[in-house]
Coordinates of C-alpha atoms in Angstrom, one line a residue:
Chain A
M13 CA -0.3 0.0 -0.1
E14 CA 1.3 3.4 -0.8
A15 CA 1.8 5.6 2.6
S16 CA -0.2 8.7 1.7
I17 CA -2.9 8.6 -0.7
A18 CA -3.7 11.4 -2.6
P19 CA -7.0 12.6 -1.6
P20 CA -9.8 13.4 -4.4
A21 CA -9.2 16.9 -6.1
W22 CA -12.6 18.3 -4.5
V23 CA -11.3 17.8 -1.1
S24 CA -8.4 19.4 -1.7
L25 CA -10.1 22.2 -3.7
S26 CA -12.6 22.6 -0.8
Y27 CA -9.8 22.5 2.3
L28 CA -8.4 25.6 -0.3
I29 CA -12.1 27.3 0.1
S30 CA -11.9 27.5 3.4
G31 CA -8.4 28.5 3.7
I32 CA -9.7 31.6 1.5
S33 CA -12.9 31.9 3.6
F34 CA -10.7 32.5 6.7
I35 CA -8.0 34.7 4.6
M36 CA -11.5 36.9 4.1
A37 CA -12.5 36.7 7.6
L38 CA -9.8 38.5 8.5
R39 CA -9.9 41.0 5.7
G40 CA -13.5 42.1 7.3
L41 CA -11.8 43.3 9.9
S42 CA -10.7 46.5 8.3
S43 CA -13.3 47.8 8.7
P44 CA -15.6 47.7 11.2
S45 CA -18.9 47.8 8.9
T46 CA -17.5 44.9 6.9
S47 CA -16.4 42.8 10.0
R48 CA -19.9 41.1 10.6
Q49 CA -19.7 39.6 7.2
G50 CA -15.8 38.6 7.4
N51 CA -16.8 36.8 10.6
R52 CA -19.5 34.5 8.3
F53 CA -16.7 33.9 5.7
G54 CA -15.1 32.5 8.7
M55 CA -18.4 30.4 10.0
F56 CA -18.7 29.2 6.2
G57 CA -14.9 28.3 6.0
M58 CA -15.4 25.9 9.3
A59 CA -18.1 24.2 8.0
L60 CA -16.7 23.7 4.6
A61 CA -13.8 21.9 6.5
L62 CA -15.6 20.1 8.8
L63 CA -18.1 18.6 6.3
T64 CA -15.3 17.6 3.7
T65 CA -13.4 15.8 6.6
L66 CA -16.4 13.8 7.8
L67 CA -17.2 12.9 4.3
I68 CA -13.7 11.5 3.6
S69 CA -12.7 10.0 6.9
A70 CA -15.5 7.9 7.8
P71 CA -14.3 4.4 7.0
V72 CA -15.7 3.9 3.5
P73 CA -16.5 0.4 2.0
P74 CA -15.5 -0.5 -1.0
G75 CA -18.2 0.3 -2.9
G76 CA -18.3 3.8 -1.2
F77 CA -20.6 5.2 1.2
W78 CA -24.1 4.2 -0.1
P79 CA -26.3 2.2 -0.3
R80 CA -25.8 1.7 3.7
P81 CA -23.5 2.7 6.3
T82 CA -22.7 -0.2 8.7
N83 CA -22.7 -0.2 12.5
D84 CA -19.4 1.0 12.7
D85 CA -19.9 3.9 10.5
L86 CA -23.1 4.7 12.2
A87 CA -21.2 4.6 16.2
T88 CA -18.2 7.0 14.8
L89 CA -20.7 9.4 13.6
V90 CA -22.5 9.4 16.7
R91 CA -19.0 9.8 19.1
I92 CA -18.3 12.5 16.5
L93 CA -21.7 14.4 16.9
V94 CA -21.8 13.8 20.5
A95 CA -17.8 15.1 21.1
V96 CA -19.0 18.2 19.2
A97 CA -22.1 19.1 20.8
I98 CA -20.4 18.7 23.7
G99 CA -17.8 20.7 23.2
G100 CA -19.8 23.4 21.0
G101 CA -22.3 23.8 23.6
I102 CA -20.1 24.7 26.2
G103 CA -18.3 27.5 23.7
W104 CA -21.4 28.9 23.0
F105 CA -22.7 29.1 26.0
T106 CA -19.7 30.8 27.5
A107 CA -19.6 33.4 24.4
Q108 CA -22.9 34.9 25.6
K109 CA -22.1 34.8 29.2
I110 CA -18.6 36.1 29.2
K111 CA -18.6 39.7 30.5
M112 CA -16.6 41.8 28.0
T113 CA -14.4 43.3 30.6
D114 CA -13.2 39.4 31.2
M115 CA -12.4 39.2 27.3
P116 CA -8.9 38.7 28.1
Q117 CA -8.7 35.9 30.0
L118 CA -11.5 34.0 27.9
V119 CA -9.1 34.6 25.1
A120 CA -6.1 33.2 26.8
A121 CA -8.8 30.1 27.6
F122 CA -9.3 29.7 24.4
H123 CA -5.8 29.7 23.3
S124 CA -5.2 26.8 25.7
L125 CA -7.7 25.2 24.3
V126 CA -6.1 25.3 20.6
G127 CA -2.9 24.0 22.1
M128 CA -4.3 21.0 24.1
A129 CA -6.1 20.0 21.0
A130 CA -3.0 20.2 18.9
V131 CA -1.3 18.0 21.7
L132 CA -4.0 15.6 21.5
V133 CA -4.0 15.5 17.5
G134 CA -0.3 15.1 17.2
L135 CA -0.5 11.9 20.1
A136 CA -3.5 10.7 17.8
A137 CA -1.1 10.8 15.3
Y138 CA 1.6 9.2 16.8
L139 CA -0.1 6.3 18.3
N140 CA -2.6 5.7 14.8
P141 CA -0.1 7.3 11.9
E142 CA -2.2 4.8 9.5
A143 CA -4.7 6.7 9.4
F144 CA -3.3 10.0 8.7
G145 CA -1.6 8.4 5.8
I146 CA 2.0 9.3 7.6
A147 CA 3.2 5.8 8.0
G148 CA 4.6 3.0 5.8
S149 CA 2.8 -0.3 6.1
D150 CA 5.1 -1.7 8.7
G151 CA 4.1 1.1 11.0
V152 CA 7.3 3.4 11.0
I153 CA 6.2 6.8 10.3
H154 CA 8.0 9.1 7.6
V155 CA 10.9 10.8 9.3
Q156 CA 10.0 14.3 7.9
S157 CA 6.4 14.0 9.5
R158 CA 8.2 12.9 12.8
V159 CA 9.6 16.3 13.0
E160 CA 6.4 18.0 12.0
M161 CA 4.6 16.0 14.5
G162 CA 7.4 16.8 17.3
L163 CA 7.1 20.2 16.7
G164 CA 3.5 20.6 16.6
I165 CA 3.3 18.7 19.8
A166 CA 5.7 20.7 21.3
I167 CA 4.4 24.4 20.2
G168 CA 0.8 23.1 21.5
A169 CA 2.4 22.0 24.7
I170 CA 3.7 25.5 25.0
T171 CA 0.7 27.3 24.3
F172 CA -1.2 25.2 26.6
S173 CA 0.7 25.4 29.8
G174 CA 1.4 29.2 28.8
S175 CA -1.8 29.9 28.2
V176 CA -3.0 28.6 31.6
I177 CA -1.0 30.8 33.4
A178 CA -2.1 33.7 31.5
F179 CA -5.8 33.3 32.1
L180 CA -4.9 32.6 36.0
K181 CA -3.1 36.0 36.0
L182 CA -5.5 37.6 34.1
A183 CA -8.8 36.4 35.9
G184 CA -6.9 37.2 38.8
K185 CA -6.7 33.6 40.0
M186 CA -2.9 33.9 40.2
S187 CA -0.8 37.2 41.5
G188 CA -0.5 39.4 38.3
A189 CA 3.2 40.3 40.0
P190 CA 6.1 38.3 38.1
I191 CA 7.4 35.1 40.0
M192 CA 11.4 35.2 39.4
L193 CA 13.1 31.9 39.6
P194 CA 16.8 31.9 40.2
G195 CA 18.3 30.8 37.5
R196 CA 15.7 30.7 35.0
H197 CA 17.2 32.4 32.1
V198 CA 19.7 28.9 32.2
I199 CA 16.7 26.4 33.0
N200 CA 14.2 28.1 30.1
L201 CA 17.4 27.5 27.5
G202 CA 18.3 24.3 28.6
T203 CA 14.8 22.9 28.5
L204 CA 14.8 24.6 25.2
A205 CA 17.7 23.1 24.3
A206 CA 16.5 19.6 25.1
I207 CA 13.5 19.9 23.4
I208 CA 15.1 20.5 20.2
L209 CA 17.7 17.7 20.5
L210 CA 14.9 15.4 21.6
V211 CA 12.8 16.2 18.1
G212 CA 15.8 15.7 16.6
Y213 CA 16.5 12.4 18.1
F214 CA 12.8 11.4 17.5
T215 CA 14.1 11.1 13.7
Q216 CA 16.0 8.3 15.2
D217 CA 13.9 6.4 17.5
Q218 CA 10.1 6.7 17.6
S219 CA 9.9 5.2 21.0
E220 CA 7.2 6.1 23.2
W221 CA 9.5 7.9 25.6
V222 CA 10.7 10.0 23.5
I223 CA 7.6 11.6 22.5
A224 CA 6.9 11.6 26.2
V225 CA 9.5 13.5 27.1
V226 CA 9.1 16.2 24.9
T227 CA 5.5 16.5 25.4
L228 CA 6.4 17.0 29.5
L229 CA 9.1 19.4 28.9
S230 CA 7.3 21.5 26.6
F231 CA 4.4 21.9 29.1
M232 CA 7.0 23.0 31.6
I233 CA 8.5 25.7 29.4
G234 CA 5.3 27.1 28.5
F235 CA 4.5 27.1 32.3
L236 CA 8.4 28.6 33.3
L237 CA 7.9 31.2 29.8
I238 CA 4.8 32.9 31.4
I239 CA 5.2 32.8 35.3
P240 CA 7.9 35.8 35.5
I241 CA 6.0 38.2 33.3
G242 CA 4.2 41.0 34.7
G243 CA 0.3 42.1 34.5
A244 CA 1.2 45.0 32.6
D245 CA 3.2 43.0 29.7
M246 CA 0.0 40.3 29.5
P247 CA -1.5 42.8 26.2
V248 CA 2.1 40.9 24.7
V249 CA 1.9 37.5 26.0
V250 CA -1.8 37.1 25.0
S251 CA -0.7 38.2 21.4
M252 CA 2.5 35.7 21.6
L253 CA 0.6 32.8 22.4
N254 CA -2.3 33.8 19.6
S255 CA 0.7 33.3 17.2
Y256 CA 1.4 30.3 18.9
S257 CA -1.4 28.6 18.5
G258 CA -1.3 29.7 15.0
W259 CA 2.1 27.6 14.6
A260 CA 0.9 24.6 16.2
A261 CA -2.2 24.3 13.9
A262 CA 0.2 25.0 10.9
A263 CA 2.6 22.5 12.4
M264 CA 0.0 19.7 12.5
G265 CA -1.2 21.0 8.6
F266 CA 2.0 20.2 7.8
T267 CA 1.5 16.9 9.1
L268 CA -1.4 16.1 7.7
H269 CA -0.9 17.8 4.3
N270 CA -3.7 20.2 5.2
T271 CA -4.3 22.7 2.9
A272 CA -6.7 24.7 5.2
M273 CA -4.6 23.8 8.6
I274 CA -1.6 25.3 6.7
I275 CA -3.2 28.6 5.5
T276 CA -4.8 29.1 9.0
G277 CA -2.0 28.3 10.8
A278 CA 0.2 31.0 8.9
L279 CA -2.3 33.3 8.8
V280 CA -3.1 33.0 12.7
G281 CA 0.6 33.0 13.4
S282 CA 1.8 35.9 11.7
S283 CA -1.3 37.7 13.2
G284 CA -0.4 37.2 16.6
A285 CA 3.4 38.2 15.9
I286 CA 2.2 41.3 14.2
L287 CA 0.0 42.3 17.3
S288 CA 3.3 41.0 19.3
Y289 CA 5.5 43.9 17.8
I290 CA 2.4 46.7 17.4
M291 CA 2.3 46.1 21.5
C292 CA 6.2 45.8 22.3
K293 CA 6.3 49.4 19.9
A294 CA 3.3 50.8 21.8
M295 CA 5.1 50.4 25.4
N296 CA 9.0 50.6 23.8
R297 CA 10.3 47.2 24.7
S298 CA 12.1 44.6 22.8
F299 CA 10.1 41.3 22.6
I300 CA 13.3 39.7 24.2
S301 CA 12.6 41.9 27.2
V302 CA 9.0 40.9 27.7
I303 CA 9.5 37.5 27.3
A304 CA 12.8 37.7 30.0
G305 CA 10.1 38.9 32.1
G306 CA 10.4 40.8 35.5
F307 CA 8.5 44.4 34.4
G308 CA 6.0 45.5 36.7
A309 CA 7.3 44.0 39.8
A310 CA 7.2 46.4 42.8
P311 CA 8.8 49.6 42.6
E312 CA 11.5 50.2 45.2
A313 CA 9.7 51.9 48.3
G314 CA 12.4 54.7 48.6
G315 CA 11.9 57.1 45.6
G316 CA 8.2 57.0 45.4
A317 CA 7.8 57.8 48.5
A318 CA 9.7 60.9 48.9
K319 CA 8.1 62.3 45.7
E320 CA 4.7 61.8 47.1
Q321 CA 5.1 65.3 49.2
R322 CA 5.0 67.3 46.3
P323 CA 1.5 69.1 46.4
W324 CA -1.4 68.3 44.5
K325 CA -5.1 69.6 43.6
R326 CA -8.1 67.2 45.0
G327 CA -11.0 68.0 42.8
S328 CA -15.1 67.2 43.9
A329 CA -17.4 65.2 41.6
E330 CA -19.0 69.4 41.4
D331 CA -16.2 70.6 40.7
A332 CA -15.1 68.5 37.4
A333 CA -18.6 68.6 36.6
F334 CA -19.0 72.4 36.2
L335 CA -15.6 72.3 34.4
L336 CA -16.9 69.6 31.9
K337 CA -20.3 71.8 31.4
E338 CA -18.4 74.7 30.2
A339 CA -15.6 73.0 28.4
E340 CA -15.8 73.3 24.2
T341 CA -13.4 69.8 23.8
V342 CA -13.2 67.3 26.0
I343 CA -10.8 64.1 25.5
I344 CA -11.5 60.9 27.6
I345 CA -8.2 58.2 28.4
P346 CA -9.8 55.0 29.4
G347 CA -7.3 52.4 30.9
Y348 CA -7.4 49.0 32.5
G349 CA -8.9 50.8 35.7
M350 CA -12.4 51.8 33.9
A351 CA -12.5 47.9 33.2
V352 CA -11.9 46.6 36.8
A353 CA -14.5 49.2 37.6
Q354 CA -16.8 48.4 34.7
A355 CA -17.2 52.2 34.7
Q356 CA -17.6 52.1 30.7
H357 CA -21.5 52.3 30.9
V358 CA -21.9 55.6 33.0
L359 CA -18.7 57.0 31.2
R360 CA -20.9 57.0 27.8
E361 CA -24.1 58.5 29.8
M362 CA -21.7 61.2 30.8
G363 CA -20.7 61.3 27.4
D364 CA -24.2 62.1 26.0
L365 CA -25.0 64.3 29.3
L366 CA -22.2 66.4 27.7
K367 CA -22.7 66.0 23.9
K368 CA -26.1 67.5 25.0
E369 CA -24.6 70.5 26.4
G370 CA -22.9 71.2 23.1
V371 CA -19.6 69.7 24.2
N372 CA -17.6 67.9 21.5
V373 CA -16.6 64.4 23.3
K374 CA -13.5 62.2 21.9
Y375 CA -12.5 58.8 23.4
A376 CA -8.9 58.5 23.1
I377 CA -7.0 54.7 23.3
H378 CA -3.6 53.6 24.0
P379 CA -2.5 50.6 21.9
V380 CA -1.6 49.0 25.2
A381 CA -4.5 50.2 27.6
G382 CA -6.7 47.1 29.1
R383 CA -5.2 43.7 29.4
M384 CA -5.2 43.0 25.3
P385 CA -4.9 44.7 21.9
G386 CA -8.2 46.5 21.3
H387 CA -9.7 45.9 25.0
M388 CA -10.6 49.4 25.4
N389 CA -12.5 49.6 22.0
V390 CA -14.5 46.8 22.9
L391 CA -15.9 48.1 26.2
L392 CA -16.5 51.4 24.8
A393 CA -18.3 49.6 21.9
E394 CA -20.2 47.5 24.2
A395 CA -21.3 50.8 26.1
N396 CA -22.5 52.2 22.8
V397 CA -19.9 54.7 22.2
P398 CA -19.9 55.1 18.5
Y399 CA -17.1 53.8 17.2
D400 CA -16.2 57.3 15.0
E401 CA -15.9 58.7 18.4
V402 CA -13.0 57.0 19.3
F403 CA -9.6 57.9 18.0
E404 CA -6.1 56.0 18.3
L405 CA -2.9 57.8 20.0
E406 CA -1.5 59.0 16.6
D407 CA -4.5 60.4 15.2
I408 CA -5.6 62.5 18.5
N409 CA -2.7 63.2 20.1
G410 CA -2.1 66.6 18.3
E411 CA -5.4 67.6 19.7
F412 CA -4.8 67.9 23.1
A413 CA -3.4 71.7 22.7
Q414 CA -6.7 72.6 21.5
A415 CA -8.8 70.6 24.3
D416 CA -10.0 72.3 27.4
V417 CA -10.4 68.8 29.4
A418 CA -8.0 65.7 29.2
F419 CA -10.4 63.3 31.1
I420 CA -8.4 60.2 32.4
I421 CA -10.1 57.4 33.8
G422 CA -8.3 54.0 35.0
A423 CA -5.0 55.2 32.6
N424 CA -1.8 56.3 34.2
D425 CA 1.2 55.1 32.4
V426 CA -0.1 56.3 29.0
V427 CA -0.5 59.8 29.9
N428 CA 3.1 60.0 32.1
P429 CA 5.5 62.5 30.3
A430 CA 8.3 60.7 31.9
A431 CA 8.2 58.5 29.0
K432 CA 9.1 61.8 26.9
T433 CA 11.7 63.1 29.2
D434 CA 13.4 61.2 32.2
K435 CA 15.7 59.0 30.5
T436 CA 16.0 57.0 33.4
S437 CA 12.4 55.7 33.7
P438 CA 11.5 52.2 32.6
I439 CA 8.7 53.6 30.7
Y440 CA 11.1 55.7 28.2
G441 CA 10.6 56.3 25.0
M442 CA 6.9 54.7 24.8
P443 CA 4.6 57.0 22.9
V444 CA 2.4 58.6 25.6
F445 CA -0.7 60.8 25.3
D446 CA 0.2 64.8 25.6
V447 CA -2.3 65.3 28.4
D448 CA 0.3 68.0 29.8
K449 CA -1.1 70.9 27.0
A450 CA -4.9 70.1 27.8
K451 CA -6.0 73.3 29.6
T452 CA -7.5 71.0 32.4
V453 CA -6.9 67.9 33.5
M454 CA -8.7 65.4 35.4
F455 CA -7.5 62.4 36.6
I456 CA -9.7 59.7 38.3
K457 CA -7.8 57.6 40.6
R458 CA -8.7 55.3 43.7
S459 CA -6.0 57.1 46.1
M460 CA -2.7 59.0 45.6
G461 CA -0.6 56.2 47.1
G462 CA -0.5 53.8 44.0
V463 CA 1.0 54.0 40.9
G464 CA 0.8 52.6 37.4
Y465 CA 2.0 49.1 36.6
A466 CA 5.9 50.1 35.7
G467 CA 5.6 51.3 38.9
V468 CA 7.0 55.1 38.4
D469 CA 5.4 58.3 39.8
N470 CA 3.2 60.4 37.3
D471 CA 4.0 64.2 36.9
V472 CA 0.8 64.8 35.9
F473 CA -0.6 64.4 39.4
Y474 CA 1.2 67.5 40.2
M475 CA 0.6 69.9 37.2
D476 CA -0.9 73.1 38.2
Q477 CA -4.1 72.0 36.0
T478 CA -4.5 68.9 37.0
M479 CA -7.6 68.0 39.4
M480 CA -7.3 64.4 41.1
L481 CA -10.9 63.2 41.6
L482 CA -9.9 60.3 44.1
A483 CA -12.7 57.8 44.3
D484 CA -13.9 54.5 42.8
A485 CA -14.0 55.6 39.0
K486 CA -17.6 54.2 38.6
K487 CA -18.7 56.2 41.8
M488 CA -17.0 59.0 40.7
V489 CA -18.5 59.0 36.6
E490 CA -22.1 58.7 38.7
D491 CA -21.3 61.6 40.6
I492 CA -20.3 63.9 38.1
N493 CA -23.3 62.4 35.7
K494 CA -25.5 64.2 38.9
A495 CA -24.0 67.0 39.0
I496 CA -24.1 67.8 35.4
A497 CA -27.9 66.8 34.9
H498 CA -28.6 69.5 37.8
Chain B
M27 CA 1.7 16.7 -1.9
D28 CA 4.8 17.4 -1.8
F29 CA 6.9 19.0 0.8
I30 CA 8.1 21.9 -0.8
S31 CA 4.2 22.6 -2.5
I32 CA 2.9 22.6 1.2
L33 CA 6.1 24.7 2.3
S34 CA 5.1 27.6 -0.8
I35 CA 1.5 27.4 0.3
F36 CA 2.7 28.2 4.1
V37 CA 5.4 30.7 2.7
M38 CA 2.8 32.7 0.7
A39 CA 0.1 32.2 3.3
C40 CA 2.3 34.1 5.8
F41 CA 2.8 37.0 3.4
V42 CA -0.9 37.1 3.0
G43 CA -1.3 37.3 6.4
Y44 CA 1.0 40.0 7.2
Y45 CA -0.8 42.1 4.9
V46 CA -4.3 41.3 6.1
V47 CA -3.9 41.5 9.3
W48 CA -1.8 45.1 9.0
S49 CA -5.0 46.1 7.4
V50 CA -7.1 45.3 10.3
T51 CA -8.3 48.1 12.2
P52 CA -6.7 48.9 15.7
A53 CA -10.7 49.2 17.0
L54 CA -10.9 45.5 16.1
H55 CA -7.7 43.9 17.4
T56 CA -9.8 41.9 20.3
P57 CA -12.4 40.5 17.6
L58 CA -9.5 39.9 15.7
M59 CA -7.9 37.8 18.7
A60 CA -11.1 36.0 19.0
V61 CA -11.9 35.2 15.3
T62 CA -8.4 34.0 14.9
N63 CA -8.7 31.3 17.8
A64 CA -12.0 30.4 16.1
I65 CA -10.0 29.6 12.9
S66 CA -7.0 28.1 14.5
S67 CA -9.3 25.5 15.7
V68 CA -9.8 24.0 12.1
I69 CA -7.0 21.8 13.8
I70 CA -10.2 19.8 14.5
V71 CA -9.6 18.3 11.1
G72 CA -6.9 16.5 12.4
A73 CA -9.1 15.2 15.4
L74 CA -12.0 14.2 13.1
V75 CA -9.4 11.8 11.1
A76 CA -8.4 10.4 14.4
G77 CA -11.5 9.9 16.0
A78 CA -13.3 8.1 12.5
A79 CA -10.3 6.0 12.0
K80 CA -11.1 2.4 11.5
G81 CA -10.6 0.1 14.6
F82 CA -11.7 2.9 17.7
G83 CA -8.8 2.8 19.9
A84 CA -6.5 5.0 22.1
S85 CA -5.9 7.2 19.1
G86 CA -9.7 7.4 19.1
W87 CA -10.2 8.8 22.2
L88 CA -7.3 11.6 22.2
G89 CA -8.9 12.4 18.4
L90 CA -12.4 13.1 20.3
G91 CA -11.1 14.9 23.0
A92 CA -9.3 17.2 20.6
V93 CA -12.9 17.2 19.0
V94 CA -14.6 18.3 21.9
L95 CA -12.0 21.4 23.0
A96 CA -11.8 22.6 19.4
S97 CA -15.4 22.5 19.4
V98 CA -15.3 24.6 22.5
N99 CA -13.3 27.1 20.3
I100 CA -15.2 27.0 17.1
F101 CA -18.4 27.2 18.4
G102 CA -17.5 30.0 21.2
G103 CA -14.9 31.8 18.8
F104 CA -17.3 32.7 16.3
A105 CA -20.1 33.5 18.8
V106 CA -17.9 35.8 20.8
T107 CA -16.4 37.8 17.7
E108 CA -20.0 37.8 16.4
R109 CA -21.3 39.6 19.4
M110 CA -18.7 42.0 19.5
L111 CA -18.8 42.6 16.3
A112 CA -22.6 43.5 16.9
M113 CA -21.6 46.4 19.4
Y114 CA -19.5 48.2 17.2
K115 CA -21.9 51.2 15.7
K116 CA -21.7 54.6 14.0
K117 CA -23.1 57.6 15.5
E118 CA -26.8 56.6 15.2
K119 CA -28.8 58.5 12.4
S120 CA -31.5 59.6 14.7
A121 CA -29.2 61.0 17.3
T122 CA -27.6 63.0 14.3
K123 CA -31.0 64.1 13.4
T124 CA -32.2 64.7 17.0
A125 CA -28.9 67.2 17.2
A126 CA -29.6 68.8 13.9
A127 CA -33.4 69.4 15.0
A128 CA -32.1 70.8 18.1
A129 CA -29.6 72.7 16.4
A130 CA -32.2 74.5 14.1
K131 CA -34.2 75.0 17.2
D132 CA -31.2 77.0 18.6
G133 CA -31.3 79.2 15.6
G134 CA -28.0 77.3 14.7
N135 CA -25.9 78.8 17.5
H136 CA -23.1 76.7 17.3

């Protein structure tokens, strides 16, 4: 028997079509107005891939499917449908229930599932290579397939354990502070080298222990890679794991010679890589330094305490409401604190009240605001803020000089002028909003004690035109709304 | 398919991915991650092959397990993307109309 049977032409074609549909799905996201159509393309592509696979992978009797499926075929079909129903039900239900503020941990959880699925598929292919057409009749797996399989399992396992840690950190079930093991760089590099060597050895010896050790070591390295990374770097981590889940799918696509999987894997892999790049650039940090971890550790007590003696002005909700009503242009800068306080809805109400007063209201979003790329945009969209009132950093930064009020809610590092002026600051070089140019700055913050995730003090607190509004973000905005409405 | 054809598809797809993803508006980066999540679960294709193979055994169970996990992602990923995308709205026409009407009443002071 020839090892890999070429699939019929229609099969290859339909996988190609589903691959193209996935490209269209991402293409649709270039604008909110075409995005839903794009998502439909994605669903179509997935349905096509699933149907095609079901049709060809059922054990076909020599005479073809018809006239009568055997009991075995039916049992197989039932098992698969039950599996899809269980998974699909859980997924569907979660998607309907999840709060938009919890989206980063949901995405991390989904990444972990892709990773685990890749590991399971890889192991299944190892145990039953004939079914995948990757072995000779003697059960010996092709050398090339072994490499692809080994890499697929390794990347999948790293994605899984890394995403689980990211999930636990994002969900607050584990401290967001970086956990630094002594000598972790040596351990990590050693483990990585061991994985690569073992995948190489796997081409010579397809024993079970090799693949088992590769799997275990990969689970371990995923865990070790993510625990030293702090909360503020999570946007990079989530993007990076997104990328890994794509490469895992691509590696499996190579093993199975499946066009849809390869195209998708490449798309997702590049998508995650580009997002990681954008996030790193927005923090002026190199990818390597993010991976090396440790950012977002507790600040050294000394410097911070001394700086807090500087004078600052506290405002009340009524003061803020008065100034906001009088303003011509207000630019609102939301950050992760808004998500934590669930303040997006009251914030939109404030925007509506101000618009009624004739104020021009705009929202300014920093690429790394929140815990994942685009996090703030989704929250504002959820609160019914029209997307044409929401602007990116480079599009709006020139407008602060004309703005009467810069209204900062739950953000901190992204407005810190130290990024422009203080070469010793850990956030030096990060692009930030020029809020210091606005006539008035309103800064909602829980208390004066806390500093941003980077652990640096913020000169904006102490500027003459700054009014500190110290309270829970949601409570404060509610009070401002009451005062405006009066 | 030989390795080189597969590799060509892969490399081309990486380039397509590069250009397509750069054209995604930053406002939709979260839906982008959710939908890439959903589509990377096309790995379910491999899971189905294992789950449907003749002589159901350990490999079949692993395959079925992967089918469950990938299904969570497929249904969850597309559904949550759809939910998010439905929230992105332009300025409502009715709202601009009322604003225009209000401005007219003001005598066009603005």
